[in-house]
Amino acid sequence: MAHHSTELDIAAPVADVFAVLADIGGWRDWDPSVRTTIATTDGPPAVGSTYEVTVGFYGKAIEQIHEIVECDPPHRLVVSTSGRASGRWEFALAETDGGTHLQWDTTLQLKGMARLLDKGLDLALAGLVDNAVDGLGKRVR
């Protein structure tokens, strides 16, 4: 299983940062690994909202299902993913004098024989998350 954790400060209100994170349909606007997102449930993002997400991973299109499993606006959001890999994105947000402090924890595990590649997945996941963090910071400023 791969794990990557990062923290960053964003010069934007916590509610604005949370809104961007909770809009999984809009992740493709700031996360370079996300190619497409399609909401499969109606209404605003909430626990139980699901999305078909296609990510690019080493030149391959990987289709996953993302589901919001915890949603406590504007402080906590947890999204699970299933498909060829399983995992979680956990976002904890706190208000600061300058905007928002975000703690971002991601775990990902490949399935089947692909699990033999889990050690290399740590490095790949770190790169994917770091690119997404850069995109998020640009999106909400």
Short mmCIF file of C-alpha atoms in Angstrom, two decimals:
data_model
loop_
_atom_site.label_atom_id
_atom_site.label_comp_id
_atom_site.label_asym_id
_atom_site.label_seq_id
_atom_site.Cartn_x
_atom_site.Cartn_y
_atom_site.Cartn_z
CA MET A 1 0.00 0.00 0.00
CA ALA A 2 1.29 3.45 -0.88
CA HIS A 3 0.84 6.45 1.40
CA HIS A 4 1.62 10.12 0.89
CA SER A 5 0.98 12.94 3.30
CA THR A 6 1.53 16.63 2.77
CA GLU A 7 0.57 19.91 4.39
CA LEU A 8 0.30 23.32 2.83
CA ASP A 9 -0.93 26.80 3.53
CA ILE A 10 -3.17 28.43 0.94
CA ALA A 11 -3.91 32.15 0.85
CA ALA A 12 -7.65 31.64 0.41
CA PRO A 13 -10.60 31.28 2.80
CA VAL A 14 -11.16 27.78 4.17
CA ALA A 15 -14.70 27.67 2.69
CA ASP A 16 -13.32 28.39 -0.80
CA VAL A 17 -10.66 25.67 -0.55
CA PHE A 18 -13.20 23.17 0.79
CA ALA A 19 -15.61 23.98 -2.06
CA VAL A 20 -12.93 23.24 -4.66
CA LEU A 21 -11.98 19.95 -2.98
CA ALA A 22 -15.60 18.82 -2.54
CA ASP A 23 -16.37 19.50 -6.22
CA ILE A 24 -14.93 16.20 -7.43
CA GLY A 25 -16.47 16.89 -10.84
CA GLY A 26 -14.08 19.83 -11.08
CA TRP A 27 -10.90 18.02 -10.00
CA ARG A 28 -9.81 17.82 -13.63
CA ASP A 29 -9.50 21.63 -13.61
CA TRP A 30 -6.58 21.55 -11.15
CA ASP A 31 -5.30 17.96 -10.84
CA PRO A 32 -3.22 17.11 -13.93
CA SER A 33 -3.69 13.34 -13.42
CA VAL A 34 -7.50 13.57 -13.68
CA ARG A 35 -8.67 13.29 -17.29
CA THR A 36 -12.46 13.14 -16.87
CA THR A 37 -15.04 13.16 -14.10
CA ILE A 38 -18.73 12.35 -14.37
CA ALA A 39 -21.12 12.72 -11.43
CA THR A 40 -23.23 9.58 -11.06
CA THR A 41 -25.47 11.03 -8.35
CA ASP A 42 -27.53 14.22 -8.39
CA GLY A 43 -27.24 17.20 -6.08
CA PRO A 44 -24.44 18.99 -4.31
CA PRO A 45 -21.44 17.03 -2.97
CA ALA A 46 -22.41 15.07 0.15
CA VAL A 47 -21.80 11.73 1.81
CA GLY A 48 -22.76 9.10 -0.76
CA SER A 49 -22.08 11.26 -3.83
CA THR A 50 -20.27 9.19 -6.47
CA TYR A 51 -18.24 10.01 -9.56
CA GLU A 52 -16.72 8.07 -12.44
CA VAL A 53 -13.16 9.37 -12.64
CA THR A 54 -10.56 8.58 -15.28
CA VAL A 55 -6.98 9.25 -14.28
CA GLY A 56 -3.82 9.09 -16.33
CA PHE A 57 -1.18 6.86 -14.82
CA TYR A 58 2.03 6.20 -16.76
CA GLY A 59 0.25 6.90 -20.03
CA LYS A 60 -2.72 4.62 -19.29
CA ALA A 61 -6.29 5.67 -18.63
CA ILE A 62 -7.46 4.15 -15.35
CA GLU A 63 -11.19 4.28 -14.55
CA GLN A 64 -12.13 4.53 -10.89
CA ILE A 65 -15.23 5.22 -8.82
CA HIS A 66 -14.84 7.99 -6.24
CA GLU A 67 -17.30 8.30 -3.36
CA ILE A 68 -17.55 10.92 -0.66
CA VAL A 69 -17.55 8.95 2.60
CA GLU A 70 -17.12 11.83 5.07
CA CYS A 71 -18.12 15.45 4.59
CA ASP A 72 -17.92 18.04 7.36
CA PRO A 73 -17.81 21.42 5.58
CA PRO A 74 -15.49 23.26 5.64
CA HIS A 75 -13.15 21.21 7.82
CA ARG A 76 -13.01 17.58 6.66
CA LEU A 77 -13.57 15.65 3.46
CA VAL A 78 -12.81 11.98 2.81
CA VAL A 79 -13.12 10.43 -0.62
CA SER A 80 -12.70 6.71 -1.26
CA THR A 81 -11.79 5.22 -4.60
CA SER A 82 -12.36 1.77 -6.03
CA GLY A 83 -11.65 0.05 -9.31
CA ARG A 84 -8.22 -1.19 -10.39
CA ALA A 85 -6.93 0.34 -7.17
CA SER A 86 -8.51 1.15 -3.84
CA GLY A 87 -7.69 4.06 -1.62
CA ARG A 88 -8.68 7.21 0.24
CA TRP A 89 -8.08 10.92 0.00
CA GLU A 90 -8.41 12.61 3.38
CA PHE A 91 -8.46 16.39 3.55
CA ALA A 92 -8.38 18.26 6.88
CA LEU A 93 -8.72 22.04 6.66
CA ALA A 94 -8.18 24.69 9.33
CA GLU A 95 -8.55 28.44 9.20
CA THR A 96 -5.36 30.46 9.65
CA ASP A 97 -4.62 34.18 9.77
CA GLY A 98 -3.47 34.02 6.16
CA GLY A 99 -6.14 31.68 4.82
CA THR A 100 -6.24 27.90 5.05
CA HIS A 101 -3.98 25.17 6.38
CA LEU A 102 -4.60 21.90 4.51
CA GLN A 103 -3.43 18.47 5.59
CA TRP A 104 -3.76 16.01 2.70
CA ASP A 105 -3.32 12.27 3.26
CA THR A 106 -3.62 9.77 0.44
CA THR A 107 -3.43 5.98 0.51
CA LEU A 108 -3.62 3.78 -2.55
CA GLN A 109 -3.36 0.04 -3.06
CA LEU A 110 -3.24 -1.78 -6.36
CA LYS A 111 -5.33 -4.92 -6.78
CA GLY A 112 -4.48 -8.41 -7.95
CA MET A 113 -1.03 -9.12 -9.35
CA ALA A 114 -0.43 -5.39 -9.74
CA ARG A 115 0.09 -5.29 -5.95
CA LEU A 116 3.63 -6.51 -6.67
CA LEU A 117 4.28 -2.95 -7.87
CA ASP A 118 3.22 -1.34 -4.56
CA LYS A 119 6.79 -0.31 -3.62
CA GLY A 120 7.13 1.75 -6.81
CA LEU A 121 3.65 3.11 -6.27
CA ASP A 122 4.89 5.14 -3.27
CA LEU A 123 7.09 7.28 -5.52
CA ALA A 124 4.45 7.60 -8.22
CA LEU A 125 1.77 8.58 -5.70
CA ALA A 126 4.02 11.23 -4.18
CA GLY A 127 4.53 12.77 -7.62
CA LEU A 128 0.83 12.67 -8.47
CA VAL A 129 -0.18 14.27 -5.17
CA ASP A 130 2.53 16.92 -5.39
CA ASN A 131 1.34 17.89 -8.89
CA ALA A 132 -2.26 18.04 -7.66
CA VAL A 133 -1.22 20.18 -4.67
CA ASP A 134 0.46 22.65 -7.04
CA GLY A 135 -2.66 22.76 -9.20
CA LEU A 136 -4.93 23.25 -6.20
CA GLY A 137 -2.82 26.11 -4.90
CA LYS A 138 -3.06 27.87 -8.28
CA ARG A 139 -6.80 27.16 -8.58
CA VAL A 140 -7.90 28.73 -5.29
CA ARG A 141 -5.60 31.78 -5.18
#
